[in-house]
Tab-separated table of C-alpha atoms and ligand atoms in Angstrom:
chain	number	residue	atom	x	y	z
A	6	UNK	CA	84.767	42.743	124.591
A	7	UNK	CA	84.684	43.148	121.001
A	8	UNK	CA	83.494	46.410	119.354
A	9	UNK	CA	81.190	46.039	116.574
A	10	UNK	CA	81.838	48.766	114.033
A	11	UNK	CA	78.458	50.071	112.774
A	12	UNK	CA	78.620	52.817	110.286
A	13	UNK	CA	75.091	52.529	109.436
A	14	UNK	CA	74.381	54.176	112.524
A	15	UNK	CA	75.719	57.545	111.055
A	16	UNK	CA	73.356	57.353	108.412
A	17	UNK	CA	70.706	59.644	109.989
A	18	UNK	CA	73.652	62.149	110.848
A	19	UNK	CA	74.317	62.627	107.219
A	20	UNK	CA	72.766	66.164	107.048
A	21	UNK	CA	74.570	67.258	110.108
A	22	UNK	CA	77.979	65.933	108.795
A	23	UNK	CA	77.399	67.777	105.476
A	24	UNK	CA	76.202	71.038	107.211
A	25	UNK	CA	79.610	70.660	109.059
A	26	UNK	CA	81.622	70.257	105.813
A	27	UNK	CA	79.808	73.367	104.386
A	28	UNK	CA	80.781	75.594	107.457
A	29	UNK	CA	84.236	74.385	107.471
A	30	UNK	CA	84.460	75.143	103.809
A	31	UNK	CA	82.977	78.363	104.432
A	32	UNK	CA	85.451	79.543	107.273
A	33	UNK	CA	88.278	78.255	105.160
A	34	UNK	CA	87.174	80.370	101.997
A	35	UNK	CA	86.685	83.665	103.712
A	36	UNK	CA	89.736	83.021	106.185
A	37	UNK	CA	91.987	82.174	103.258
A	38	UNK	CA	91.060	85.050	100.808
A	39	UNK	CA	90.921	87.732	103.478
A	40	UNK	CA	93.866	86.247	105.288
A	41	UNK	CA	95.891	86.397	102.064
A	42	UNK	CA	94.941	89.930	101.507
A	43	UNK	CA	96.174	90.861	105.006
A	44	UNK	CA	99.300	88.986	104.557
A	45	UNK	CA	100.133	90.869	101.272
A	46	UNK	CA	99.354	94.361	102.865
A	47	UNK	CA	101.394	93.594	105.944
A	48	UNK	CA	104.180	92.155	103.990
A	49	UNK	CA	104.397	95.141	102.097
A	50	UNK	CA	104.143	97.448	105.123
A	51	UNK	CA	107.171	95.348	106.712
A	52	UNK	CA	109.320	95.493	103.689
A	53	UNK	CA	108.680	98.709	101.990
A	54	UNK	CA	105.992	100.708	103.883
A	55	UNK	CA	106.350	103.728	105.846
A	56	UNK	CA	108.392	103.441	109.255
A	57	UNK	CA	105.575	104.351	111.475
A	58	UNK	CA	103.644	101.210	110.075
A	59	UNK	CA	106.460	98.655	110.371
A	60	UNK	CA	106.388	98.580	114.295
A	61	UNK	CA	102.735	98.093	114.712
A	62	UNK	CA	102.663	95.316	112.065
A	63	UNK	CA	105.726	93.602	113.400
A	64	UNK	CA	103.949	93.560	116.862
A	65	UNK	CA	100.940	91.994	115.418
A	66	UNK	CA	102.940	89.506	113.646
A	67	UNK	CA	104.971	88.451	116.802
A	68	UNK	CA	102.044	88.392	118.918
A	69	UNK	CA	99.934	86.216	116.882
A	70	UNK	CA	102.909	83.764	115.955
A	71	UNK	CA	103.589	83.278	119.722
A	72	UNK	CA	100.234	82.849	121.122
A	73	UNK	CA	97.743	79.645	120.658
A	74	UNK	CA	95.168	80.062	118.094
A	75	UNK	CA	92.544	78.982	120.531
A	76	UNK	CA	93.280	81.901	122.840
A	77	UNK	CA	93.063	84.215	119.872
A	78	UNK	CA	89.674	82.842	119.204
A	79	UNK	CA	88.450	82.921	122.851
A	80	UNK	CA	89.777	86.480	123.085
A	81	UNK	CA	87.699	87.571	120.129
A	82	UNK	CA	84.587	85.746	120.913
A	83	UNK	CA	84.554	86.024	124.900
A	84	UNK	CA	86.901	88.949	125.389
A	85	UNK	CA	85.711	91.321	122.910
A	86	UNK	CA	82.076	91.770	124.021
A	87	UNK	CA	83.654	93.468	127.207
A	88	UNK	CA	84.601	96.426	125.082
A	89	UNK	CA	81.396	96.486	123.186
A	90	UNK	CA	82.266	94.273	120.111
A	91	UNK	CA	79.888	91.591	119.589
A	92	UNK	CA	80.417	89.000	116.921
A	93	UNK	CA	78.456	85.793	116.201
A	94	UNK	CA	80.414	82.741	116.570
A	95	UNK	CA	80.969	82.407	112.712
A	96	UNK	CA	82.338	85.913	112.120
A	97	UNK	CA	84.425	85.732	115.227
A	98	UNK	CA	86.174	82.491	113.903
A	99	UNK	CA	86.541	83.962	110.406
A	100	UNK	CA	88.167	86.848	111.966
A	101	UNK	CA	90.407	84.883	114.085
A	102	UNK	CA	91.438	82.769	111.217
A	103	UNK	CA	92.227	85.914	109.057
A	104	UNK	CA	94.188	87.246	111.907
A	105	UNK	CA	96.093	84.141	112.250
A	106	UNK	CA	96.755	83.481	108.567
A	107	UNK	CA	97.548	86.906	108.173
A	108	UNK	CA	100.437	86.897	110.659
A	109	UNK	CA	102.056	83.743	109.253
A	110	UNK	CA	101.330	84.775	105.742
A	111	UNK	CA	102.991	88.231	106.262
A	112	UNK	CA	106.331	86.411	106.932
A	113	UNK	CA	106.018	83.933	104.338
A	114	UNK	CA	105.124	86.688	101.781
A	115	UNK	CA	107.744	88.962	103.059
A	116	UNK	CA	110.446	86.313	102.342
A	117	UNK	CA	109.140	86.181	98.775
A	118	UNK	CA	109.369	89.963	98.378
A	119	UNK	CA	113.119	89.943	99.955
A	120	UNK	CA	114.059	87.492	97.458
A	121	UNK	CA	113.228	89.724	94.568
A	122	UNK	CA	116.370	90.211	92.454
A	123	UNK	CA	117.614	93.920	92.792
A	124	UNK	CA	117.596	94.065	89.090
A	125	UNK	CA	113.799	93.819	88.811
A	126	UNK	CA	113.442	96.995	90.790
A	127	UNK	CA	116.184	98.776	89.182
A	128	UNK	CA	114.549	97.893	85.784
A	129	UNK	CA	111.299	99.306	86.989
A	130	UNK	CA	112.876	102.401	88.376
A	131	UNK	CA	114.811	102.971	85.318
A	132	UNK	CA	111.488	102.917	83.252
A	133	UNK	CA	110.285	105.748	85.517
A	134	UNK	CA	107.866	103.661	87.705
A	135	UNK	CA	107.191	104.942	91.283
A	136	UNK	CA	108.083	102.858	94.405
A	137	UNK	CA	104.240	101.629	94.843
A	138	UNK	CA	104.139	100.869	91.157
A	139	UNK	CA	107.042	98.946	91.079
A	140	UNK	CA	105.810	96.831	94.040
A	141	UNK	CA	102.295	96.307	92.464
A	142	UNK	CA	103.341	95.597	88.921
A	143	UNK	CA	106.894	94.126	89.179
A	144	UNK	CA	107.560	92.694	92.707
A	145	UNK	CA	104.192	91.246	94.055
A	146	UNK	CA	103.161	88.697	91.511
A	147	UNK	CA	106.643	86.929	91.259
A	148	UNK	CA	107.047	87.150	94.897
A	149	UNK	CA	103.744	85.308	95.645
A	150	UNK	CA	104.621	82.757	92.798
A	151	UNK	CA	107.959	82.200	94.788
A	152	UNK	CA	106.097	81.369	97.970
A	153	UNK	CA	102.957	80.044	96.752
A	154	UNK	CA	103.762	76.434	97.968
A	155	UNK	CA	104.741	77.593	101.466
A	156	UNK	CA	101.542	79.756	101.542
A	157	UNK	CA	99.334	76.879	100.424
A	158	UNK	CA	100.629	75.036	103.210
A	159	UNK	CA	99.733	77.601	105.546
A	160	UNK	CA	96.301	77.754	104.313
A	161	UNK	CA	95.764	74.093	104.855
A	162	UNK	CA	97.046	74.364	108.365
A	163	UNK	CA	94.533	77.039	109.084
A	164	UNK	CA	91.710	75.038	107.478
A	165	UNK	CA	92.613	72.093	109.859
A	166	UNK	CA	93.162	74.714	112.703
A	167	UNK	CA	89.492	75.483	112.306
A	168	UNK	CA	88.357	72.527	114.126
A	169	UNK	CA	89.070	74.520	117.256
A	170	UNK	CA	86.017	76.803	116.471
A	171	UNK	CA	83.696	74.072	117.387
A	172	UNK	CA	84.699	75.170	121.040
A	173	UNK	CA	82.521	78.228	120.577
A	174	UNK	CA	79.799	76.145	119.069
A	175	UNK	CA	80.409	76.944	115.493
A	176	UNK	CA	78.608	73.898	113.838
A	177	UNK	CA	81.557	72.977	111.511
A	178	UNK	CA	82.910	69.399	110.969
A	179	UNK	CA	84.496	68.498	114.373
A	180	UNK	CA	81.390	69.866	116.016
A	181	UNK	CA	79.359	67.619	113.992
A	182	UNK	CA	81.481	64.613	115.064
A	183	UNK	CA	81.057	65.475	118.714
A	184	UNK	CA	77.411	65.867	118.347
A	185	UNK	CA	77.141	62.703	116.642
A	186	UNK	CA	79.131	60.740	119.113
A	187	UNK	CA	77.225	62.165	121.938
A	188	UNK	CA	73.980	61.115	120.434
A	189	UNK	CA	74.675	57.853	119.137
A	190	UNK	CA	77.807	56.732	121.302
A	191	UNK	CA	79.434	55.856	117.994
A	192	UNK	CA	82.592	57.744	118.612
A	193	UNK	CA	84.987	55.598	116.640
A	194	UNK	CA	82.896	55.840	113.536
A	195	UNK	CA	81.769	59.490	113.881
A	196	UNK	CA	85.727	60.483	114.058
A	197	UNK	CA	86.558	57.989	111.727
A	198	UNK	CA	84.333	59.557	109.130
A	199	UNK	CA	85.236	63.260	110.087
A	200	UNK	CA	88.996	62.409	110.018
A	201	UNK	CA	88.465	60.895	106.380
A	202	UNK	CA	86.485	64.065	105.476
A	203	UNK	CA	89.181	66.332	106.906
A	204	UNK	CA	91.874	64.381	104.787
A	205	UNK	CA	89.899	64.644	101.698
A	206	UNK	CA	89.143	68.390	102.276
A	207	UNK	CA	92.907	69.083	102.673
A	208	UNK	CA	93.920	67.140	99.677
A	209	UNK	CA	91.322	68.957	97.747
A	210	UNK	CA	92.472	72.323	98.946
A	211	UNK	CA	96.027	71.644	98.127
A	212	UNK	CA	95.114	70.608	94.663
A	213	UNK	CA	92.832	73.745	93.965
A	214	UNK	CA	95.814	75.992	95.473
A	215	UNK	CA	98.228	74.255	93.119
A	216	UNK	CA	96.085	74.449	89.843
A	217	UNK	CA	95.149	78.134	90.972
A	218	UNK	CA	98.778	78.938	91.389
A	219	UNK	CA	99.371	77.703	87.814
A	220	UNK	CA	96.572	79.957	86.426
A	221	UNK	CA	97.729	82.931	88.376
A	222	UNK	CA	101.368	82.718	87.960
A	223	UNK	CA	101.868	81.865	84.206
A	224	UNK	CA	105.324	82.262	82.739
A	225	UNK	CA	106.879	79.635	84.899
A	226	UNK	CA	108.561	79.859	88.109
A	227	UNK	CA	110.201	83.182	89.142
A	228	UNK	CA	113.527	83.241	90.802
B	7	UNK	CA	123.551	122.291	74.576
B	8	UNK	CA	124.772	118.892	75.587
B	9	UNK	CA	122.016	116.272	76.278
B	10	UNK	CA	123.855	114.787	79.433
B	11	UNK	CA	126.343	116.987	81.272
B	12	UNK	CA	128.437	115.739	84.210
B	13	UNK	CA	130.439	118.110	86.176
B	14	UNK	CA	133.123	117.147	88.988
B	15	UNK	CA	131.239	114.095	89.833
B	16	UNK	CA	132.484	112.260	93.079
B	17	UNK	CA	131.055	109.209	94.377
B	18	UNK	CA	132.095	107.048	97.167
B	19	UNK	CA	130.963	103.633	98.760
B	20	UNK	CA	131.948	104.213	102.379
B	21	UNK	CA	135.600	105.088	102.429
B	22	UNK	CA	136.073	103.799	98.734
B	23	UNK	CA	136.121	106.636	96.477
B	24	UNK	CA	134.953	105.190	93.070
B	25	UNK	CA	134.493	108.185	90.910
B	26	UNK	CA	136.972	110.935	91.749
B	27	UNK	CA	135.823	114.037	89.859
B	28	UNK	CA	134.234	113.106	86.492
B	29	UNK	CA	133.310	115.722	83.973
B	30	UNK	CA	131.771	114.649	80.717
B	31	UNK	CA	129.377	116.344	78.112
B	32	UNK	CA	127.351	114.211	75.817
B	33	UNK	CA	125.827	115.606	72.834
B	34	UNK	CA	122.452	114.584	71.269
B	35	UNK	CA	123.072	111.648	68.856
B	36	UNK	CA	126.328	110.938	69.993
B	37	UNK	CA	127.447	107.338	70.577
B	38	UNK	CA	129.966	106.860	73.337
B	39	UNK	CA	131.798	103.878	74.542
B	40	UNK	CA	132.999	103.696	78.182
B	41	UNK	CA	136.125	101.156	78.337
B	42	UNK	CA	138.214	100.418	81.027
B	43	UNK	CA	139.322	97.730	83.689
B	44	UNK	CA	137.033	95.820	85.961
B	45	UNK	CA	136.445	98.174	88.982
B	46	UNK	CA	137.303	101.229	87.244
B	47	UNK	CA	133.916	102.662	87.783
B	48	UNK	CA	132.093	102.425	84.436
B	49	UNK	CA	128.921	100.976	85.867
B	50	UNK	CA	128.881	103.314	88.738
B	51	UNK	CA	128.899	106.205	86.400
B	52	UNK	CA	126.076	104.818	84.125
B	53	UNK	CA	124.087	104.222	87.306
B	54	UNK	CA	124.599	107.622	88.518
B	55	UNK	CA	123.536	109.196	85.123
B	56	UNK	CA	120.021	107.878	85.785
B	57	UNK	CA	119.946	108.099	89.641
B	58	UNK	CA	120.154	104.542	90.516
B	59	UNK	CA	123.175	105.618	92.519
B	60	UNK	CA	123.418	108.701	94.722
B	61	UNK	CA	126.623	110.540	94.571
B	62	UNK	CA	128.423	113.157	97.008
B	63	UNK	CA	129.611	115.848	94.968
B	64	UNK	CA	129.295	117.539	91.498
B	65	UNK	CA	126.165	117.488	89.242
B	66	UNK	CA	124.524	115.709	86.555
B	67	UNK	CA	122.147	117.453	84.192
B	68	UNK	CA	120.137	115.534	81.594
B	69	UNK	CA	118.119	117.821	79.110
B	70	UNK	CA	118.623	120.544	81.710
B	71	UNK	CA	117.157	118.652	84.705
B	72	UNK	CA	119.289	117.877	87.717
B	73	UNK	CA	119.266	114.205	88.630
B	74	UNK	CA	119.271	114.950	92.222
B	75	UNK	CA	116.280	117.327	92.460
B	76	UNK	CA	113.416	115.402	93.811
B	77	UNK	CA	111.929	111.811	93.611
B	78	UNK	CA	109.294	113.328	91.022
B	79	UNK	CA	111.999	115.141	88.980
B	80	UNK	CA	114.011	111.849	88.987
B	81	UNK	CA	111.070	109.748	87.688
B	82	UNK	CA	110.589	112.343	84.899
B	83	UNK	CA	114.149	112.119	84.108
B	84	UNK	CA	114.188	108.228	84.134
B	85	UNK	CA	111.331	108.484	81.459
B	86	UNK	CA	113.917	110.369	79.215
B	87	UNK	CA	116.788	107.959	79.619
B	88	UNK	CA	116.517	104.259	79.080
B	89	UNK	CA	118.731	101.736	80.690
B	90	UNK	CA	119.581	98.219	79.476
B	91	UNK	CA	121.244	95.876	81.770
B	92	UNK	CA	123.762	92.974	81.628
B	93	UNK	CA	121.103	90.538	83.110
B	94	UNK	CA	118.266	91.565	80.793
B	95	UNK	CA	116.041	92.061	83.925
B	96	UNK	CA	112.729	91.304	81.956
B	97	UNK	CA	109.753	90.938	84.103
B	98	UNK	CA	109.148	87.006	84.344
B	99	UNK	CA	105.500	87.099	85.054
B	100	UNK	CA	104.615	89.232	82.077
B	101	UNK	CA	104.484	88.395	78.429
B	102	UNK	CA	106.833	89.958	76.066
B	103	UNK	CA	104.160	92.296	74.872
B	104	UNK	CA	103.149	93.237	78.548
B	105	UNK	CA	106.853	93.812	79.530
B	106	UNK	CA	106.890	96.480	76.774
B	107	UNK	CA	103.440	98.038	77.358
B	108	UNK	CA	104.070	98.254	81.117
B	109	UNK	CA	105.854	101.637	81.533
B	110	UNK	CA	103.780	103.365	78.817
B	111	UNK	CA	100.453	102.334	80.445
B	112	UNK	CA	101.595	102.862	84.068
B	113	UNK	CA	103.810	105.710	83.785
B	114	UNK	CA	102.507	107.588	80.902
B	115	UNK	CA	98.789	106.528	81.232
B	116	UNK	CA	98.810	105.522	77.531
B	117	UNK	CA	95.571	103.643	76.785
B	118	UNK	CA	96.020	99.983	76.225
B	119	UNK	CA	95.182	99.845	72.377
B	120	UNK	CA	97.759	102.591	71.859
B	121	UNK	CA	100.187	101.118	74.124
B	122	UNK	CA	99.842	97.520	72.400
B	123	UNK	CA	100.640	99.253	68.932
B	124	UNK	CA	103.463	100.864	70.323
B	125	UNK	CA	104.755	97.705	71.798
B	126	UNK	CA	104.259	96.089	68.628
B	127	UNK	CA	106.187	98.777	66.748
B	128	UNK	CA	109.150	98.557	69.073
B	129	UNK	CA	109.239	94.747	69.089
B	130	UNK	CA	109.280	94.917	65.337
B	131	UNK	CA	112.182	97.184	65.382
B	132	UNK	CA	114.202	94.660	67.401
B	133	UNK	CA	112.746	91.759	64.928
B	134	UNK	CA	110.624	90.105	67.708
B	135	UNK	CA	107.065	91.169	66.831
B	136	UNK	CA	106.152	87.504	66.548
B	137	UNK	CA	106.988	87.000	70.478
B	138	UNK	CA	104.492	89.265	71.557
B	139	UNK	CA	102.714	86.620	73.626
B	140	UNK	CA	105.676	84.697	74.733
B	141	UNK	CA	107.057	84.699	78.256
B	142	UNK	CA	110.584	85.821	78.824
B	143	UNK	CA	111.395	82.282	80.140
B	144	UNK	CA	110.583	80.917	76.748
B	145	UNK	CA	113.375	83.102	74.741
B	146	UNK	CA	117.058	82.837	74.172
B	147	UNK	CA	119.227	85.388	75.989
B	148	UNK	CA	119.864	87.351	72.938
B	149	UNK	CA	116.047	87.461	72.351
B	150	UNK	CA	115.547	88.672	75.944
B	151	UNK	CA	117.951	91.567	75.676
B	152	UNK	CA	116.225	92.492	72.358
B	153	UNK	CA	113.046	92.767	74.086
B	154	UNK	CA	114.609	94.696	77.082
B	155	UNK	CA	115.808	97.207	74.296
B	156	UNK	CA	112.304	97.404	73.050
B	157	UNK	CA	111.032	97.957	76.282
B	158	UNK	CA	113.296	100.854	76.977
B	159	UNK	CA	112.497	102.388	73.635
B	160	UNK	CA	108.750	102.197	74.224
B	161	UNK	CA	109.145	105.127	76.710
B	162	UNK	CA	110.765	107.006	73.620
B	163	UNK	CA	113.692	107.996	75.578
B	164	UNK	CA	116.256	110.649	74.535
B	165	UNK	CA	119.275	108.389	75.374
B	166	UNK	CA	119.900	104.763	76.186
B	167	UNK	CA	122.487	103.563	78.773
B	168	UNK	CA	123.886	100.181	78.070
B	169	UNK	CA	125.806	98.380	80.860
B	170	UNK	CA	127.717	95.262	79.302
B	171	UNK	CA	124.589	94.172	77.446
B	172	UNK	CA	126.109	91.303	75.681
B	173	UNK	CA	128.469	90.045	78.388
B	174	UNK	CA	125.865	87.612	79.667
B	175	UNK	CA	125.349	86.050	76.292
B	176	UNK	CA	126.691	83.148	74.570
B	177	UNK	CA	129.064	84.251	71.870
B	178	UNK	CA	126.620	83.043	69.101
B	179	UNK	CA	123.855	85.366	70.341
B	180	UNK	CA	126.020	88.637	70.682
B	181	UNK	CA	125.709	89.719	67.161
B	182	UNK	CA	121.924	89.825	67.124
B	183	UNK	CA	122.047	92.234	69.877
B	184	UNK	CA	124.856	94.409	68.462
B	185	UNK	CA	122.883	94.560	65.274
B	186	UNK	CA	120.121	96.152	67.103
B	187	UNK	CA	122.333	98.638	68.883
B	188	UNK	CA	123.938	99.457	65.441
B	189	UNK	CA	120.613	100.192	63.878
B	190	UNK	CA	119.761	102.541	66.840
B	191	UNK	CA	123.119	104.416	66.487
B	192	UNK	CA	122.414	104.943	62.673
B	193	UNK	CA	119.068	106.263	63.487
B	194	UNK	CA	120.589	108.979	65.856
B	195	UNK	CA	119.904	107.593	69.193
B	196	UNK	CA	122.089	108.775	71.895
B	197	UNK	CA	124.067	105.991	73.365
B	198	UNK	CA	126.349	105.529	76.251
B	199	UNK	CA	127.660	101.935	76.504
B	200	UNK	CA	130.030	100.193	78.602
B	201	UNK	CA	131.404	97.457	76.447
B	202	UNK	CA	134.198	95.229	75.946
B	203	UNK	CA	133.430	94.643	72.345
B	204	UNK	CA	136.188	96.620	71.066
B	205	UNK	CA	135.729	95.913	67.531
B	206	UNK	CA	132.023	96.977	67.748
B	207	UNK	CA	132.947	100.011	69.781
B	208	UNK	CA	135.572	100.989	66.998
B	209	UNK	CA	132.917	100.569	64.335
B	210	UNK	CA	129.791	102.291	65.820
B	211	UNK	CA	131.095	104.759	68.478
B	212	UNK	CA	131.876	108.408	67.692
B	213	UNK	CA	134.009	108.715	70.950
B	214	UNK	CA	135.688	106.470	73.211
B	215	UNK	CA	136.184	107.097	76.971
B	216	UNK	CA	138.834	105.295	78.946
B	217	UNK	CA	138.143	105.224	82.628
B	218	UNK	CA	141.071	104.417	85.071
B	219	UNK	CA	140.874	104.128	88.739
B	220	UNK	CA	137.615	106.415	89.042
B	221	UNK	CA	138.756	109.052	86.404
B	222	UNK	CA	138.326	109.695	82.881
B	223	UNK	CA	141.843	109.009	81.735
B	224	UNK	CA	141.734	109.557	78.214
B	225	UNK	CA	139.030	109.840	75.407
B	226	UNK	CA	138.886	110.623	71.773
B	227	UNK	CA	137.463	109.237	68.278
B	228	UNK	CA	138.070	105.411	68.086
B	229	UNK	CA	140.859	105.791	65.442
B	230	UNK	CA	142.919	108.062	67.791
B	231	UNK	CA	142.276	105.990	70.983
B	232	UNK	CA	143.206	102.686	69.082
B	233	UNK	CA	145.962	103.848	66.974
B	234	UNK	CA	147.617	106.556	68.954
B	235	UNK	CA	146.891	105.829	72.794
B	236	UNK	CA	148.890	108.486	74.741
B	237	UNK	CA	148.850	107.413	78.091
B	238	UNK	CA	150.770	104.166	79.582
B	239	UNK	CA	147.366	102.922	81.246
B	240	UNK	CA	145.540	103.007	77.958
B	241	UNK	CA	148.377	101.355	76.039
B	242	UNK	CA	148.461	98.537	78.670
B	243	UNK	CA	144.705	98.214	78.569
B	244	UNK	CA	144.326	98.014	74.768
B	245	UNK	CA	147.367	95.490	74.833
B	246	UNK	CA	145.350	93.200	77.064
B	247	UNK	CA	142.267	93.079	74.898
C	30	LIG	N1	127.145	98.424	95.761
C	30	LIG	C1	128.327	98.774	95.969
C	30	LIG	N2	128.876	98.750	97.302
C	30	LIG	C2	130.222	99.022	97.529
C	30	LIG	N3	131.152	99.165	96.596
C	30	LIG	C3	130.798	98.981	95.343
C	30	LIG	C4	129.390	98.875	94.764
C	30	LIG	N4	129.247	98.938	93.652
C	30	LIG	C5	130.527	98.927	93.141
C	30	LIG	N5	131.478	98.930	94.110
C	30	LIG	C6	132.851	99.253	94.039
C	30	LIG	O1	132.989	100.490	93.200
C	30	LIG	C7	134.030	100.025	92.107
C	30	LIG	C8	133.552	100.439	90.821
C	30	LIG	O2	132.713	99.330	90.469
C	30	LIG	P1	131.961	99.417	89.092
C	30	LIG	O3	130.987	98.239	89.116
C	30	LIG	O4	131.633	100.842	88.868
C	30	LIG	O5	133.192	99.036	88.157
C	30	LIG	P2	133.118	98.673	86.777
C	30	LIG	O6	134.160	99.491	85.897
C	30	LIG	O7	131.995	98.619	86.002
C	30	LIG	O8	133.767	97.195	86.428
C	30	LIG	P3	133.359	95.920	85.742
C	30	LIG	O9	133.942	96.029	84.511
C	30	LIG	O10	133.813	94.753	86.670
C	30	LIG	O11	131.874	95.865	85.581
C	30	LIG	C9	134.567	98.748	92.476
C	30	LIG	O12	135.811	98.836	93.419
C	30	LIG	C10	133.413	97.970	93.433
C	30	LIG	O13	134.080	97.220	94.180
C	31	LIG	MG1	130.418	97.091	85.535
């Protein structure tokens, strides 16, 4: 039997696909921005923060890094309502992505902080800066610039991982694909197009992060 | 009253006693060179003075304040004492101007405009006002070290501690940095420098302090130290130079 490709069959579903792209972008945008903020705060707590913060933050990081993303998502969406926390599917997805990126990002950012040459902190201290001032004005930006490529990679992983959110009926790109194929029975075409869109999104995201890095971190690469 | 006063300072790293009872008074405006073999404790001594290293015994007073009082006291004290490092330690993500402005704005809460004027003035003093918007990575080693000096000066310190500040430089860049230090000495800045530039030390310093195995072994004005060293260790050290 010969399968006849017919991409034209997807035309009526273009709005569905575009909506999927939009939701995936939305999840990624919020997940990334908030996730990076969580990463920075937790990395600070783990490397220079007070002792009472280090253990809970360490536990969070290990818990998330050693369990599947889909379980984290289900826990938030299906588990939390039992204790009175009701989130809609999009908010639950964003929260899961933030928590997930935050955990991996913490370790990445921490590596950048640890690599700060001792002389940088000493120069700050000898000018009279306090510990938090040194972190904020001297350590943080070069640390981020050091690990920006690794962090960008993690952001892309999280963006691709958002496909899982279709499992709780978030109408993102993967949801669009399965919706289309169930209506039109054009599975090959639907998944082909969606795969291509993910690829384009991922490449775009990498490019944006690369250019963004150049803007945020002028002065060349910190060592 | 001495500006910096060390009394019977003892410092160990674990079992290794690095400073074995150092007493030294430094007057305002005095220019002192610390000389001695590698490992004799020169850097450790400088680092103790502004609290980058802790110590076990003895006391350090800077303008009447004890180095070990409290973190807040220590920060106040560090504002009064600048430190220049062998490796410059400029902040790579900030422009030259921002490097110099950082401590005045963050620590002293100086307003932006005022801090910028101050930074330009200090950079002018080291001959680098035109590099205000450059990044450290775009400068030569000698220029970076001069920016580091301007950065320390912007806090208007009472004294500068210099730890082998020309040792990481290519030979042809040493003089531009030494010229800046020479100017500072002439203008009356209190300077404590660890240096291997014997000719420079002889020319600029009021007093040379020879350290040997964690002790102040011999000290005096340059002519005396160079022309009439009394101890065998100093004679041997000078013979090696
Ligand atoms: N962080 C440290 N931990 C342990 N030992 C140290 C540390 N820093 C210095 N020492 C030891 O203390 C001693 C004195 O070191 P210091 O750096 O003060 O010598 P120095 O006179 O400055 O030598 P150099 O001319 O090589 O710079 C050395 O034996 C060194 O090994
Ligand atoms: Mg040294």
